[in-house]
mmCIF file with all atom_site columns, C-alpha atoms in Angstrom:
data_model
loop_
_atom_site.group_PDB
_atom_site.id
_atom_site.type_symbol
_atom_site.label_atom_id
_atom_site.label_alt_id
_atom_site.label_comp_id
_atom_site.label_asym_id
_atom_site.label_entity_id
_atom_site.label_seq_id
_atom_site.pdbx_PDB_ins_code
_atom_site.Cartn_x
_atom_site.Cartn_y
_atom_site.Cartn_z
_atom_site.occupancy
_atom_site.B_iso_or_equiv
_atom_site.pdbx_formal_charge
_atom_site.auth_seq_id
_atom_site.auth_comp_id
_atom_site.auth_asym_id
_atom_site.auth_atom_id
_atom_site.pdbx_PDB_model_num
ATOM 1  C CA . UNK A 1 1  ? 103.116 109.837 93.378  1.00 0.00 ? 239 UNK A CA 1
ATOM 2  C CA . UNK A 1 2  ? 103.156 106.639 94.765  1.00 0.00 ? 240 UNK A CA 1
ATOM 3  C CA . UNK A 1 3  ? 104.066 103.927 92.142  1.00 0.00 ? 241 UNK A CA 1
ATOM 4  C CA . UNK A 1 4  ? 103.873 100.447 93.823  1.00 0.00 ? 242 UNK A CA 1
ATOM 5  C CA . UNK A 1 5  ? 100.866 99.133  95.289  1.00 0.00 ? 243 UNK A CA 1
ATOM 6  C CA . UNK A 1 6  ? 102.052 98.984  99.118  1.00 0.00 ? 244 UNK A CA 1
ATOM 7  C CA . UNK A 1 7  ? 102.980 102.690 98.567  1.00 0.00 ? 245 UNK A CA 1
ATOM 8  C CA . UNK A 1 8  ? 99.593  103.839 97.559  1.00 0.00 ? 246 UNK A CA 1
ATOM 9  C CA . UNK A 1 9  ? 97.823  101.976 100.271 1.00 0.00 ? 247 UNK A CA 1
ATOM 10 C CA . UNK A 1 10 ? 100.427 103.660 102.640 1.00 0.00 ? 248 UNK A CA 1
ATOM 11 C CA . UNK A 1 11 ? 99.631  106.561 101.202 1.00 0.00 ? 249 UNK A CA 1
ATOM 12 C CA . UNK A 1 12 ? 95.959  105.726 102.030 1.00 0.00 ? 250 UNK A CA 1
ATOM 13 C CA . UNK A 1 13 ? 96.365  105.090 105.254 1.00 0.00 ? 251 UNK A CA 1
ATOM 14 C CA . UNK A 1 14 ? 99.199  107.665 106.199 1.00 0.00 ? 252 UNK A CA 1
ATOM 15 C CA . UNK A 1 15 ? 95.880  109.872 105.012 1.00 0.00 ? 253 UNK A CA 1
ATOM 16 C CA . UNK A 1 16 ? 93.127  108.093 107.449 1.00 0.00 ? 254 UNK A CA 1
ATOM 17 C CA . UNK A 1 17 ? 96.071  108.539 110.465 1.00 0.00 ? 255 UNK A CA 1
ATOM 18 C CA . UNK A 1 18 ? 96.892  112.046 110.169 1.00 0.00 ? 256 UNK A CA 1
ATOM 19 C CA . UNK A 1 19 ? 92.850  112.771 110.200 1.00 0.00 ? 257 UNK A CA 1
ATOM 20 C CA . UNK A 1 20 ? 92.700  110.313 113.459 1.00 0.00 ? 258 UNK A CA 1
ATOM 21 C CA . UNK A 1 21 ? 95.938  112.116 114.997 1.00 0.00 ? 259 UNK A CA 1
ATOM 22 C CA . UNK A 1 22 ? 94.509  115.551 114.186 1.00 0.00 ? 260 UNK A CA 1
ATOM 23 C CA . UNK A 1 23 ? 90.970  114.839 116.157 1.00 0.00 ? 261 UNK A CA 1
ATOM 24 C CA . UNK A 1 24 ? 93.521  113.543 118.903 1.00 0.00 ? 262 UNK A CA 1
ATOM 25 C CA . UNK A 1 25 ? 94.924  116.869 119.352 1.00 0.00 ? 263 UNK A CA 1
ATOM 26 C CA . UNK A 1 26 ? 91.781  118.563 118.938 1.00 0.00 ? 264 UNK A CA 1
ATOM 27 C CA . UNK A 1 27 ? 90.521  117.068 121.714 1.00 0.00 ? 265 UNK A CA 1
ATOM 28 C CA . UNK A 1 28 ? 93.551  117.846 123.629 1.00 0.00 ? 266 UNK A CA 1
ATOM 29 C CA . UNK A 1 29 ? 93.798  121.824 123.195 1.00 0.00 ? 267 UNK A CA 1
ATOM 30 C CA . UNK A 1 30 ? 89.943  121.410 123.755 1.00 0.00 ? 268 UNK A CA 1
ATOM 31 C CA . UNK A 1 31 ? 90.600  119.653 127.024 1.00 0.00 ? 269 UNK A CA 1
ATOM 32 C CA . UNK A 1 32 ? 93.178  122.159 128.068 1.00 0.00 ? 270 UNK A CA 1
ATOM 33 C CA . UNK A 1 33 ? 90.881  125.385 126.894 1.00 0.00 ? 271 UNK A CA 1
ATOM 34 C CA . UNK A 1 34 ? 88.284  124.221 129.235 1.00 0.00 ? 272 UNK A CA 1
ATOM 35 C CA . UNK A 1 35 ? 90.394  123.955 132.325 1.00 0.00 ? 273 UNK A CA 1
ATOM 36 C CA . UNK A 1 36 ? 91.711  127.627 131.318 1.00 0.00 ? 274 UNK A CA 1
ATOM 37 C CA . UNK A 1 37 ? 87.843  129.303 131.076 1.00 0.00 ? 275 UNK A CA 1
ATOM 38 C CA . UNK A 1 38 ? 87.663  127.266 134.535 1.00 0.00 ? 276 UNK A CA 1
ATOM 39 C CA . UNK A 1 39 ? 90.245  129.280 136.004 1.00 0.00 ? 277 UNK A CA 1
ATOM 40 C CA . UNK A 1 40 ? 89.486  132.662 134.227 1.00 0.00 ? 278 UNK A CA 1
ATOM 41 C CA . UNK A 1 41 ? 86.168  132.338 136.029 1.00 0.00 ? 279 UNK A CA 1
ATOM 42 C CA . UNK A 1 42 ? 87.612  132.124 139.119 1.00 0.00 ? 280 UNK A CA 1
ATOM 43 C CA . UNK A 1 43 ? 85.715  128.935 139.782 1.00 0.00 ? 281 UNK A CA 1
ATOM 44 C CA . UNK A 1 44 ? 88.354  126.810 142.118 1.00 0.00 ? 282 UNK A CA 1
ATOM 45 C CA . UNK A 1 45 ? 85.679  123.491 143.035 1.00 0.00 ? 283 UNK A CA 1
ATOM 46 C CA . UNK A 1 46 ? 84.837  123.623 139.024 1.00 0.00 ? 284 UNK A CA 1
ATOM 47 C CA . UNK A 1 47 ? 88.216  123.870 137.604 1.00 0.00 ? 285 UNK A CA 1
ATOM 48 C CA . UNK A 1 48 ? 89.355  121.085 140.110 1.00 0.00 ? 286 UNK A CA 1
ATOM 49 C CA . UNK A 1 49 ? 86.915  118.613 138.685 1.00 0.00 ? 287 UNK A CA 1
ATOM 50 C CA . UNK A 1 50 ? 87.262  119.335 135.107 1.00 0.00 ? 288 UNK A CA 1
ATOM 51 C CA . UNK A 1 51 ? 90.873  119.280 135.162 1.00 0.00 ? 289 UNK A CA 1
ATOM 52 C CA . UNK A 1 52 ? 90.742  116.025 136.618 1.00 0.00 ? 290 UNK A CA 1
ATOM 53 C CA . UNK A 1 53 ? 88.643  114.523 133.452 1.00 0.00 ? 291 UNK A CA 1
ATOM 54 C CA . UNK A 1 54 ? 90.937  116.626 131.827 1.00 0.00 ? 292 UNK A CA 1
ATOM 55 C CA . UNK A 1 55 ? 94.053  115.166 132.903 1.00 0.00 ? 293 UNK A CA 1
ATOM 56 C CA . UNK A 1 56 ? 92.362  111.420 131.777 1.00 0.00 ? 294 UNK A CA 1
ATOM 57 C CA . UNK A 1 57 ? 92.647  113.191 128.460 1.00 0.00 ? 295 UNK A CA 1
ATOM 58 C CA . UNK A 1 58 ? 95.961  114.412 127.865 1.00 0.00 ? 296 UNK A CA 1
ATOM 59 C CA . UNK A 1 59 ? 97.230  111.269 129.027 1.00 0.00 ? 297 UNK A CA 1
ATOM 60 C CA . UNK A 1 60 ? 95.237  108.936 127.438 1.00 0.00 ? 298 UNK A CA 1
ATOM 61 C CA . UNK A 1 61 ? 96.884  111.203 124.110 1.00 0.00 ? 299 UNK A CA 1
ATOM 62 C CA . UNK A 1 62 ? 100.232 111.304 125.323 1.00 0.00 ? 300 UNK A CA 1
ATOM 63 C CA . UNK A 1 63 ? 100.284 107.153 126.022 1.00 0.00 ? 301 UNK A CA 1
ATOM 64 C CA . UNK A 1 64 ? 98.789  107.339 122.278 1.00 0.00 ? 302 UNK A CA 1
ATOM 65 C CA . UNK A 1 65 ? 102.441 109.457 121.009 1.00 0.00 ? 303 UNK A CA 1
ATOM 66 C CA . UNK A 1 66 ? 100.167 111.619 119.904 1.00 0.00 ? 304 UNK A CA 1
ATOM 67 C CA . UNK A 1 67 ? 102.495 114.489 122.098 1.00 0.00 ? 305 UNK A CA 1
ATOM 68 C CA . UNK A 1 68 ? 105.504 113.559 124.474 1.00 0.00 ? 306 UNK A CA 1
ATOM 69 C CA . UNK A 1 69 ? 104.889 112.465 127.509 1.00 0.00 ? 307 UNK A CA 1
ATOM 70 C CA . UNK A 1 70 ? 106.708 115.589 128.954 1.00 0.00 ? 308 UNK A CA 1
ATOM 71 C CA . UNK A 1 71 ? 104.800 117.760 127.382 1.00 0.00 ? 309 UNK A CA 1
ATOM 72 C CA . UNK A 1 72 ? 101.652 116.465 129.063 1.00 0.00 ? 310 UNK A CA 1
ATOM 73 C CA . UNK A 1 73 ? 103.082 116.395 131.940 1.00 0.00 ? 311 UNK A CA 1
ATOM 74 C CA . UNK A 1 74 ? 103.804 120.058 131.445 1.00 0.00 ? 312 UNK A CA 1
ATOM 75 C CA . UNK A 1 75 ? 100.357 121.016 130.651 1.00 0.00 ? 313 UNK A CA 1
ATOM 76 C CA . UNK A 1 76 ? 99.185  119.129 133.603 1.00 0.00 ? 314 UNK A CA 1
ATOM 77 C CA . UNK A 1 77 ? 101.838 121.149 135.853 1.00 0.00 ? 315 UNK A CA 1
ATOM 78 C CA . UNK A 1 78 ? 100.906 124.479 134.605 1.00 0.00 ? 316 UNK A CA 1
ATOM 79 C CA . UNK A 1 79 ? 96.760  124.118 134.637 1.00 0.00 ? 317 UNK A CA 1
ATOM 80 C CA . UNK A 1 80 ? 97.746  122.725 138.598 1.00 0.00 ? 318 UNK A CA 1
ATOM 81 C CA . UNK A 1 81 ? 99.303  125.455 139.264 1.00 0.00 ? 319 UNK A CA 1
ATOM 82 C CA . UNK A 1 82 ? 97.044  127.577 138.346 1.00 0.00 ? 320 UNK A CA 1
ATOM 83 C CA . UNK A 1 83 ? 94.066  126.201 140.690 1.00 0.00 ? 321 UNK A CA 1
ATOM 84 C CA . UNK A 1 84 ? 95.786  126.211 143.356 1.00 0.00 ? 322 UNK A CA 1
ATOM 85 C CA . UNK A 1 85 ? 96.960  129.723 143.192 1.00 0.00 ? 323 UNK A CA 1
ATOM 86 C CA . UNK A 1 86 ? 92.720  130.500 143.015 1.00 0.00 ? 324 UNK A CA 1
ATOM 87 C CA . UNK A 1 87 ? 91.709  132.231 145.760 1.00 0.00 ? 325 UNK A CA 1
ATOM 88 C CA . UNK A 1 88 ? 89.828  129.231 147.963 1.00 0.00 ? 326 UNK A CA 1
#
């Protein structure tokens, strides 16, 4: 337990920024998902334009630190991929 008064508000806030970071990422796999049932549809023209309000999100989170750069960039490369390998 926190015994000094700048602990416990840290404590309070390290609270409030975990819940803030954890909607972050919510929002991210949610981003991602949506590309994904996109694709699975077989959709090409849909997936193209909701991966690329998708890809505003992950980087918006990755300039955040919410999740490495690279990492984003690796989702991004992956969901690309996979729209272009749809049948036009």
């Amino acid at each position: 337990m926190a015994n000094s008064a700048q602990a416990r508000k840290r404590a309070r806030q390290a609270v409030k920024q975990r819940a803030h970071n954890a909607s972050l990422r919510s929002t991210l796999r949610t981003a991602i998902k949506r590309v994904q049932k996109a694709i699975v549809a077989g959709d090409k023209t849909a997936a193209q334009s909701i991966f690329q309000q998708s890809v505003s999100e992950i980087d918006s989170i990755a300039d955040k630190k919410i999740i490495h750069k690279n990492k984003a960039a690796r989702h991004k490369s992956r969901l690309s991929a996979q729209i272009k390998a749809l049948a036009a």
